[in-house]
């Protein structure tokens, strides 16, 4: 029996070796309902193809640069939504928290004359305190997160209007470093290529270390050639993106900041004990509790992260607009942030999703918005299309969840 098991392990090791084995592994997981980011990537390709056919300007370098800049603020908010969805909860107040954060920033920076770094710190701390408050209400009183954050949506919207006062709008100085960062700061070409090389090397190094750990444990792992091929492919893609966007203004620092936050959260979720606990709580909270995980602390941490990211997103949005007003954080900000997380592959049922889902999801939503704007279509069409894409993403998630259950992978 042990010999048969060893033979099967060796067979799996061989099957994972090389590009063909890696593709076979992806196909096998997809059949089992583990689709990962495949649906959103396919959807993005389809959306870009259709919009490019309808308007050749869509995939121009200038438009894609604008698309990345417009994606950053809401994308950061969506990153927080990913965290709460992973534990099977929701935060409906991220739009109001982001608007309040922008208002606090403007009042302290412009109205009170405080240094911009101090105003930013105060806004971020305020967001963290709001998340901590949500965690206490959820853990101590058992109030559903839907109700808590709905109350927060209304309460913090009112507080935002109170902070702004009768003026209703406060302009940020155009010569401030914050506004320059959001509107005019772009990464030099040489540094962009350096970032691309670093990303490829990091992907290979992390993959190699992970594969070595799996081999030591007697598990199947990717071969060095597969890891190298994957890293070279990433380098080629990133180098092309840097070159193409560099045809106009290049890559904005604000978008780089957003991507950096995504990478940090990806590391925390996939490589740390805290991240494994988050997935465990989202998968089965009772099993996580019996395994010794501090479930209350996990819930509090994700609420704090969500509100903190909402505050950061509000700061970026205010800097991008060079103003904070009564409509900041309103409109479709709240819904777009939640939709981006779901469209990016984060399950509404908890326990499944990645930080990259926020990046991919917001690019999909912003692509729809940018493409339909170029076509001079009414905003009502954008809402309809975004809603349809969101519904399709939830259907895919539900179907894949059933498939995982039937294959014993739920």
CSV table of C-alpha atoms in Angstrom, one decimal:
chain,number,residue,atom,x,y,z
A,1,UNK,CA,0.0,0.0,0.0
A,2,UNK,CA,2.8,2.4,0.9
A,3,UNK,CA,4.6,1.6,-2.4
A,4,UNK,CA,1.4,2.4,-4.3
A,5,UNK,CA,1.1,5.7,-2.5
A,6,UNK,CA,4.7,6.6,-3.2
A,7,UNK,CA,4.2,5.7,-6.9
A,8,UNK,CA,1.3,8.1,-7.1
A,9,UNK,CA,3.2,10.9,-5.4
A,10,UNK,CA,6.0,10.4,-7.9
A,11,UNK,CA,3.5,10.5,-10.7
A,12,UNK,CA,2.1,13.7,-9.4
A,13,UNK,CA,5.5,15.2,-9.2
A,14,UNK,CA,6.2,14.3,-12.8
A,15,UNK,CA,2.9,15.7,-13.9
A,16,UNK,CA,3.6,19.0,-12.3
A,17,UNK,CA,6.9,19.3,-14.1
A,18,UNK,CA,7.1,21.6,-17.1
A,19,UNK,CA,4.6,23.9,-18.7
A,20,UNK,CA,2.3,21.1,-19.8
A,21,UNK,CA,2.0,19.8,-16.3
A,22,UNK,CA,1.3,23.3,-15.0
A,23,UNK,CA,-1.5,23.8,-17.5
A,24,UNK,CA,-2.9,20.4,-16.7
A,25,UNK,CA,-3.0,21.3,-13.0
A,26,UNK,CA,-4.9,24.5,-13.8
A,27,UNK,CA,-7.4,22.6,-15.9
A,28,UNK,CA,-7.9,20.0,-13.2
A,29,UNK,CA,-8.5,22.7,-10.5
A,30,UNK,CA,-10.9,24.5,-12.9
A,31,UNK,CA,-12.9,21.3,-13.4
A,32,UNK,CA,-13.1,21.0,-9.6
A,33,UNK,CA,-14.6,24.5,-9.3
A,34,UNK,CA,-11.4,26.2,-8.3
A,35,UNK,CA,-11.5,28.9,-11.0
A,36,UNK,CA,-9.3,31.5,-9.3
A,37,UNK,CA,-8.9,34.6,-11.5
A,38,UNK,CA,-9.7,32.9,-14.7
A,39,UNK,CA,-13.3,34.3,-15.1
A,40,UNK,CA,-12.3,37.9,-14.5
A,41,UNK,CA,-9.2,37.7,-16.8
A,42,UNK,CA,-11.4,36.2,-19.6
A,43,UNK,CA,-14.0,38.9,-18.9
A,44,UNK,CA,-11.5,41.6,-19.0
A,45,UNK,CA,-10.1,40.4,-22.4
A,46,UNK,CA,-13.7,40.3,-23.8
A,47,UNK,CA,-14.5,43.8,-22.5
A,48,UNK,CA,-11.3,45.3,-23.8
A,49,UNK,CA,-11.8,43.6,-27.2
A,50,UNK,CA,-15.4,44.9,-27.6
A,51,UNK,CA,-14.6,48.4,-26.5
A,52,UNK,CA,-11.5,48.6,-28.7
A,53,UNK,CA,-13.6,47.5,-31.7
A,54,UNK,CA,-16.2,50.1,-30.9
A,55,UNK,CA,-13.7,52.9,-30.3
A,56,UNK,CA,-10.0,52.5,-31.3
A,57,UNK,CA,-9.1,55.2,-28.7
A,58,UNK,CA,-9.9,52.9,-25.8
A,59,UNK,CA,-6.6,51.0,-25.7
A,60,UNK,CA,-4.5,54.0,-26.5
A,61,UNK,CA,-1.7,54.7,-24.1
A,62,UNK,CA,-3.2,58.0,-22.9
A,63,UNK,CA,-6.6,56.4,-22.1
A,64,UNK,CA,-5.0,53.5,-20.2
A,65,UNK,CA,-2.9,55.9,-18.2
A,66,UNK,CA,-6.0,57.7,-17.2
A,67,UNK,CA,-7.7,54.4,-16.4
A,68,UNK,CA,-5.0,53.4,-14.0
A,69,UNK,CA,-5.1,56.7,-12.2
A,70,UNK,CA,-8.9,56.6,-11.9
A,71,UNK,CA,-8.8,53.1,-10.6
A,72,UNK,CA,-6.5,53.7,-7.6
A,73,UNK,CA,-8.8,55.4,-5.1
A,74,UNK,CA,-11.7,53.0,-5.3
A,75,UNK,CA,-9.3,50.1,-5.8
A,76,UNK,CA,-7.8,50.7,-2.4
A,77,UNK,CA,-11.3,50.8,-0.9
A,78,UNK,CA,-12.1,47.5,-2.7
A,79,UNK,CA,-9.0,46.0,-1.1
A,80,UNK,CA,-10.6,46.5,2.3
A,81,UNK,CA,-13.8,45.0,1.1
A,82,UNK,CA,-11.9,41.8,0.1
A,83,UNK,CA,-10.7,41.5,3.7
A,84,UNK,CA,-14.2,41.5,5.2
A,85,UNK,CA,-15.7,39.3,2.5
A,86,UNK,CA,-13.0,36.7,3.2
A,87,UNK,CA,-14.5,36.2,6.7
A,88,UNK,CA,-18.1,36.2,5.3
A,89,UNK,CA,-19.0,39.7,6.4
A,90,UNK,CA,-19.7,43.0,4.6
A,91,UNK,CA,-19.1,46.7,5.1
A,92,UNK,CA,-21.6,49.0,3.5
A,93,UNK,CA,-20.2,52.2,4.9
A,94,UNK,CA,-16.8,52.4,3.0
A,95,UNK,CA,-18.1,55.2,0.8
A,96,UNK,CA,-19.2,57.3,3.8
A,97,UNK,CA,-16.0,56.6,5.6
A,98,UNK,CA,-13.9,57.6,2.6
A,99,UNK,CA,-15.9,60.8,2.2
A,100,UNK,CA,-15.5,61.6,5.9
A,101,UNK,CA,-11.8,60.9,5.6
A,102,UNK,CA,-11.4,63.4,2.7
A,103,UNK,CA,-13.4,66.0,4.7
A,104,UNK,CA,-11.3,65.6,7.8
A,105,UNK,CA,-8.1,65.9,5.7
A,106,UNK,CA,-9.3,69.1,4.0
A,107,UNK,CA,-10.4,70.7,7.2
A,108,UNK,CA,-7.2,69.9,9.1
A,109,UNK,CA,-4.9,70.7,6.1
A,110,UNK,CA,-6.6,73.8,4.7
A,111,UNK,CA,-8.9,75.0,7.4
A,112,UNK,CA,-6.6,74.5,10.4
A,113,UNK,CA,-3.3,74.8,8.6
A,114,UNK,CA,-1.8,71.6,9.9
A,115,UNK,CA,1.0,69.9,8.0
A,116,UNK,CA,-0.4,67.6,5.3
A,117,UNK,CA,1.3,64.5,6.8
A,118,UNK,CA,-0.4,65.2,10.1
A,119,UNK,CA,-3.8,65.6,8.4
A,120,UNK,CA,-3.3,62.4,6.6
A,121,UNK,CA,-2.3,60.5,9.7
A,122,UNK,CA,-5.4,61.8,11.6
A,123,UNK,CA,-7.7,60.7,8.7
A,124,UNK,CA,-6.2,57.2,8.6
A,125,UNK,CA,-6.3,56.8,12.4
A,126,UNK,CA,-10.0,57.9,12.3
A,127,UNK,CA,-10.7,55.1,9.8
A,128,UNK,CA,-8.9,52.5,12.0
A,129,UNK,CA,-10.9,53.6,15.0
A,130,UNK,CA,-14.2,53.3,13.1
A,131,UNK,CA,-13.2,49.7,12.1
A,132,UNK,CA,-12.3,48.9,15.7
A,133,UNK,CA,-15.8,50.2,16.8
A,134,UNK,CA,-17.4,48.0,14.2
A,135,UNK,CA,-15.5,45.0,15.5
A,136,UNK,CA,-16.6,45.7,19.1
A,137,UNK,CA,-20.2,46.0,18.1
A,138,UNK,CA,-20.0,42.8,16.1
A,139,UNK,CA,-18.2,40.7,18.7
A,140,UNK,CA,-19.8,41.9,21.9
A,141,UNK,CA,-23.4,42.4,20.9
A,142,UNK,CA,-23.7,40.1,17.9
A,143,UNK,CA,-25.2,42.8,15.7
A,144,UNK,CA,-25.0,41.7,12.0
A,145,UNK,CA,-22.3,43.5,10.1
A,146,UNK,CA,-24.9,44.5,7.5
A,147,UNK,CA,-26.8,46.4,10.1
A,148,UNK,CA,-23.7,47.9,11.8
A,149,UNK,CA,-22.2,49.2,8.6
A,150,UNK,CA,-25.6,50.4,7.3
A,151,UNK,CA,-25.9,52.6,10.4
A,152,UNK,CA,-22.3,53.7,9.8
A,153,UNK,CA,-23.2,54.6,6.2
A,154,UNK,CA,-25.9,57.0,7.4
A,155,UNK,CA,-24.1,58.3,10.5
A,156,UNK,CA,-20.7,59.0,8.9
A,157,UNK,CA,-22.4,60.7,5.9
A,158,UNK,CA,-24.1,63.0,8.4
A,159,UNK,CA,-20.8,63.6,10.2
A,160,UNK,CA,-19.1,64.4,6.8
A,161,UNK,CA,-21.7,67.1,6.1
A,162,UNK,CA,-21.2,68.5,9.6
A,163,UNK,CA,-17.4,68.6,9.2
A,164,UNK,CA,-17.6,70.4,5.9
A,165,UNK,CA,-20.0,73.0,7.4
A,166,UNK,CA,-22.0,75.5,5.4
A,167,UNK,CA,-19.3,75.8,2.7
A,168,UNK,CA,-19.9,72.3,1.5
A,169,UNK,CA,-16.6,72.1,-0.4
A,170,UNK,CA,-13.0,72.7,0.5
A,171,UNK,CA,-10.3,73.0,-2.3
A,172,UNK,CA,-6.9,71.5,-1.7
A,173,UNK,CA,-3.9,73.6,-2.9
A,174,UNK,CA,-2.8,72.5,-6.3
A,175,UNK,CA,0.9,73.1,-5.4
A,176,UNK,CA,0.7,70.7,-2.4
A,177,UNK,CA,2.6,67.5,-2.5
A,178,UNK,CA,-0.5,65.4,-2.0
A,179,UNK,CA,-2.3,66.8,-5.1
A,180,UNK,CA,0.9,66.6,-7.1
A,181,UNK,CA,1.2,62.9,-6.1
A,182,UNK,CA,-2.3,62.1,-7.3
A,183,UNK,CA,-2.3,64.1,-10.5
A,184,UNK,CA,1.1,64.8,-11.8
A,185,UNK,CA,3.6,62.4,-10.3
A,186,UNK,CA,4.8,59.7,-12.6
A,187,UNK,CA,7.4,57.0,-12.3
A,188,UNK,CA,10.6,57.6,-14.4
A,189,UNK,CA,10.9,55.0,-17.2
A,190,UNK,CA,14.2,53.5,-15.8
A,191,UNK,CA,12.6,53.0,-12.4
A,192,UNK,CA,9.5,51.4,-14.0
A,193,UNK,CA,11.7,48.9,-15.8
A,194,UNK,CA,13.5,48.3,-12.5
A,195,UNK,CA,10.2,47.5,-10.7
A,196,UNK,CA,9.4,45.1,-13.5
A,197,UNK,CA,12.7,43.2,-13.0
A,198,UNK,CA,12.2,43.2,-9.3
A,199,UNK,CA,8.7,41.7,-9.6
A,200,UNK,CA,9.9,38.9,-11.9
A,201,UNK,CA,12.9,38.1,-9.6
A,202,UNK,CA,10.6,38.1,-6.6
A,203,UNK,CA,8.1,35.8,-8.3
A,204,UNK,CA,10.8,33.3,-9.1
A,205,UNK,CA,12.5,33.5,-5.6
A,206,UNK,CA,9.2,33.1,-3.7
A,207,UNK,CA,8.1,30.3,-6.0
A,208,UNK,CA,11.4,28.5,-5.6
A,209,UNK,CA,11.4,28.7,-1.8
A,210,UNK,CA,7.8,27.5,-1.7
A,211,UNK,CA,8.6,24.6,-4.0
A,212,UNK,CA,11.6,23.7,-1.9
A,213,UNK,CA,9.5,23.5,1.2
A,214,UNK,CA,6.9,21.3,-0.5
A,215,UNK,CA,9.6,18.9,-1.7
A,216,UNK,CA,11.1,18.6,1.7
A,217,UNK,CA,7.6,17.7,3.0
A,218,UNK,CA,7.3,15.0,0.2
A,219,UNK,CA,4.7,17.0,-1.7
A,220,UNK,CA,4.5,17.8,-5.4
A,221,UNK,CA,6.0,21.1,-6.5
A,222,UNK,CA,6.6,23.2,-9.6
A,223,UNK,CA,9.9,22.6,-11.4
A,224,UNK,CA,12.6,25.2,-11.7
A,225,UNK,CA,12.0,25.4,-15.4
A,226,UNK,CA,8.3,26.2,-14.9
A,227,UNK,CA,9.1,28.8,-12.3
A,228,UNK,CA,11.7,30.4,-14.6
A,229,UNK,CA,9.2,30.4,-17.5
A,230,UNK,CA,6.6,32.0,-15.4
A,231,UNK,CA,8.9,34.7,-14.2
A,232,UNK,CA,10.1,35.5,-17.8
A,233,UNK,CA,6.5,35.7,-19.0
A,234,UNK,CA,5.7,38.2,-16.2
A,235,UNK,CA,8.8,40.2,-17.0
A,236,UNK,CA,7.8,40.4,-20.7
A,237,UNK,CA,4.3,41.5,-19.9
A,238,UNK,CA,5.4,44.1,-17.4
A,239,UNK,CA,8.1,45.4,-19.7
A,240,UNK,CA,5.5,45.8,-22.5
A,241,UNK,CA,3.1,47.6,-20.2
A,242,UNK,CA,5.9,50.0,-19.0
A,243,UNK,CA,6.9,50.7,-22.6
A,244,UNK,CA,3.4,51.2,-23.9
A,245,UNK,CA,2.2,53.4,-21.1
A,246,UNK,CA,5.5,55.3,-21.4
A,247,UNK,CA,4.4,56.4,-24.9
A,248,UNK,CA,2.5,59.2,-23.1
A,249,UNK,CA,2.9,60.0,-19.4
A,250,UNK,CA,3.9,56.6,-18.0
A,251,UNK,CA,2.8,54.9,-14.8
A,252,UNK,CA,1.4,57.2,-12.0
A,253,UNK,CA,2.9,56.9,-8.5
A,254,UNK,CA,-0.7,56.7,-7.1
A,255,UNK,CA,-1.3,53.5,-9.1
A,256,UNK,CA,2.1,52.2,-8.0
A,257,UNK,CA,1.0,52.9,-4.4
A,258,UNK,CA,-2.2,50.9,-4.9
A,259,UNK,CA,-0.4,48.0,-6.4
A,260,UNK,CA,2.1,48.0,-3.5
A,261,UNK,CA,-0.8,47.8,-1.1
A,262,UNK,CA,-2.2,44.8,-3.1
A,263,UNK,CA,1.2,43.0,-2.9
A,264,UNK,CA,1.5,43.7,0.8
A,265,UNK,CA,-2.0,42.3,1.5
A,266,UNK,CA,-1.3,39.3,-0.8
A,267,UNK,CA,1.7,38.5,1.3
A,268,UNK,CA,-0.1,38.9,4.6
A,269,UNK,CA,-3.1,36.7,3.4
A,270,UNK,CA,-1.0,34.0,1.8
A,271,UNK,CA,2.2,33.8,3.8
A,272,UNK,CA,1.3,34.6,7.4
A,273,UNK,CA,-0.5,32.9,10.3
A,274,UNK,CA,-3.0,35.8,10.4
A,275,UNK,CA,-3.8,35.3,6.7
A,276,UNK,CA,-4.4,31.5,7.2
A,277,UNK,CA,-6.6,32.3,10.1
A,278,UNK,CA,-8.7,34.7,8.0
A,279,UNK,CA,-9.4,32.0,5.4
A,280,UNK,CA,-10.1,29.5,8.2
A,281,UNK,CA,-12.7,31.8,9.8
A,282,UNK,CA,-14.3,32.5,6.4
A,283,UNK,CA,-14.4,28.8,5.5
A,284,UNK,CA,-15.9,27.5,8.8
A,285,UNK,CA,-15.9,29.8,11.8
A,286,UNK,CA,-16.8,27.0,14.3
A,287,UNK,CA,-14.0,24.8,13.1
A,288,UNK,CA,-11.6,27.8,13.3
A,289,UNK,CA,-12.7,28.5,16.9
A,290,UNK,CA,-12.1,24.8,17.9
A,291,UNK,CA,-8.7,24.9,16.2
A,292,UNK,CA,-7.7,27.6,18.7
A,293,UNK,CA,-8.0,30.7,16.4
A,294,UNK,CA,-9.0,33.9,18.2
A,295,UNK,CA,-12.0,34.5,16.0
A,296,UNK,CA,-13.0,37.8,17.6
A,297,UNK,CA,-9.5,39.2,17.0
A,298,UNK,CA,-9.7,38.1,13.3
A,299,UNK,CA,-13.1,39.8,12.9
A,300,UNK,CA,-11.8,43.0,14.5
A,301,UNK,CA,-8.7,43.0,12.4
A,302,UNK,CA,-10.5,42.8,9.1
A,303,UNK,CA,-13.0,45.5,10.1
A,304,UNK,CA,-10.1,47.8,11.1
A,305,UNK,CA,-8.3,47.1,7.8
A,306,UNK,CA,-11.5,47.7,5.7
A,307,UNK,CA,-12.2,51.1,7.3
A,308,UNK,CA,-8.5,52.1,7.2
A,309,UNK,CA,-8.3,51.3,3.5
A,310,UNK,CA,-11.6,53.3,3.0
A,311,UNK,CA,-10.0,56.2,4.7
A,312,UNK,CA,-6.9,55.9,2.5
A,313,UNK,CA,-9.0,55.7,-0.6
A,314,UNK,CA,-10.9,58.8,0.5
A,315,UNK,CA,-7.6,60.7,0.8
A,316,UNK,CA,-6.5,59.6,-2.6
A,317,UNK,CA,-9.9,60.6,-4.1
A,318,UNK,CA,-9.7,64.0,-2.5
A,319,UNK,CA,-6.2,64.5,-3.8
A,320,UNK,CA,-7.2,63.4,-7.3
A,321,UNK,CA,-10.0,65.9,-7.3
A,322,UNK,CA,-8.0,68.5,-5.4
A,323,UNK,CA,-11.1,69.0,-3.2
A,324,UNK,CA,-13.4,67.5,-0.6
A,325,UNK,CA,-17.1,68.2,-0.9
A,326,UNK,CA,-20.5,66.9,0.2
A,327,UNK,CA,-20.6,64.3,-2.6
A,328,UNK,CA,-17.2,62.8,-1.8
A,329,UNK,CA,-17.6,59.1,-1.2
A,330,UNK,CA,-21.1,59.2,-2.5
A,331,UNK,CA,-22.7,58.2,-5.8
A,332,UNK,CA,-21.5,54.8,-6.9
A,333,UNK,CA,-18.2,54.7,-4.8
A,334,UNK,CA,-19.7,52.4,-2.3
A,335,UNK,CA,-21.2,50.0,-4.8
A,336,UNK,CA,-18.2,50.0,-7.1
A,337,UNK,CA,-15.9,49.1,-4.3
A,338,UNK,CA,-18.0,46.1,-3.3
A,339,UNK,CA,-18.6,45.2,-6.9
A,340,UNK,CA,-14.9,45.3,-7.7
A,341,UNK,CA,-14.1,42.8,-4.9
A,342,UNK,CA,-16.8,40.4,-6.0
A,343,UNK,CA,-16.1,40.7,-9.7
A,344,UNK,CA,-12.4,40.1,-8.9
A,345,UNK,CA,-13.2,36.7,-7.6
A,346,UNK,CA,-13.8,37.2,-3.9
A,347,UNK,CA,-16.6,34.9,-2.7
A,348,UNK,CA,-19.6,36.4,-1.0
A,349,UNK,CA,-19.8,33.1,1.0
A,350,UNK,CA,-16.4,33.8,2.6
A,351,UNK,CA,-13.1,31.8,2.6
A,352,UNK,CA,-12.1,32.4,-1.0
A,353,UNK,CA,-10.5,35.3,-2.8
A,354,UNK,CA,-7.2,37.1,-3.1
A,355,UNK,CA,-5.9,40.6,-2.8
A,356,UNK,CA,-5.4,40.7,-6.5
A,357,UNK,CA,-9.1,40.4,-6.9
A,358,UNK,CA,-9.4,44.1,-5.9
A,359,UNK,CA,-6.9,45.1,-8.6
A,360,UNK,CA,-8.6,43.0,-11.4
A,361,UNK,CA,-12.1,43.9,-10.3
A,362,UNK,CA,-11.6,47.7,-10.3
A,363,UNK,CA,-9.8,47.5,-13.7
A,364,UNK,CA,-12.9,45.8,-15.1
A,365,UNK,CA,-15.3,48.4,-13.6
A,366,UNK,CA,-13.1,51.3,-14.6
A,367,UNK,CA,-12.7,49.8,-18.1
A,368,UNK,CA,-16.5,49.7,-18.5
A,369,UNK,CA,-16.8,53.3,-17.3
A,370,UNK,CA,-14.0,54.6,-19.5
A,371,UNK,CA,-15.1,52.7,-22.6
A,372,UNK,CA,-18.8,53.8,-22.4
A,373,UNK,CA,-17.7,57.4,-21.7
A,374,UNK,CA,-15.6,57.4,-24.9
A,375,UNK,CA,-18.7,56.1,-26.7
A,376,UNK,CA,-20.7,59.1,-25.3
A,377,UNK,CA,-23.2,56.8,-23.8
A,378,UNK,CA,-25.4,57.8,-20.9
A,379,UNK,CA,-24.3,56.8,-17.4
A,380,UNK,CA,-27.5,54.7,-17.1
A,381,UNK,CA,-25.9,52.3,-19.6
A,382,UNK,CA,-22.8,52.0,-17.4
A,383,UNK,CA,-24.9,51.1,-14.3
A,384,UNK,CA,-26.8,48.4,-16.3
A,385,UNK,CA,-23.6,46.9,-17.8
A,386,UNK,CA,-21.8,47.0,-14.4
A,387,UNK,CA,-24.8,45.4,-12.7
A,388,UNK,CA,-24.9,42.6,-15.3
A,389,UNK,CA,-21.2,41.9,-14.9
A,390,UNK,CA,-21.6,41.8,-11.1
A,391,UNK,CA,-24.5,39.4,-11.4
A,392,UNK,CA,-22.5,37.1,-13.8
A,393,UNK,CA,-19.6,37.1,-11.3
A,394,UNK,CA,-21.9,36.0,-8.4
A,395,UNK,CA,-23.4,33.3,-10.6
A,396,UNK,CA,-20.0,32.0,-11.5
A,397,UNK,CA,-19.0,32.0,-7.8
A,398,UNK,CA,-22.2,30.2,-6.8
A,399,UNK,CA,-21.8,27.5,-9.6
A,400,UNK,CA,-18.1,27.0,-8.8
A,401,UNK,CA,-18.9,26.7,-5.1
A,402,UNK,CA,-21.4,23.9,-5.9
A,403,UNK,CA,-18.8,22.2,-8.1
A,404,UNK,CA,-16.2,22.4,-5.3
A,405,UNK,CA,-18.7,20.8,-3.0
A,406,UNK,CA,-19.4,18.0,-5.3
A,407,UNK,CA,-15.7,17.3,-5.8
A,408,UNK,CA,-15.1,17.5,-2.0
A,409,UNK,CA,-13.1,20.8,-2.2
A,410,UNK,CA,-15.5,23.1,-0.5
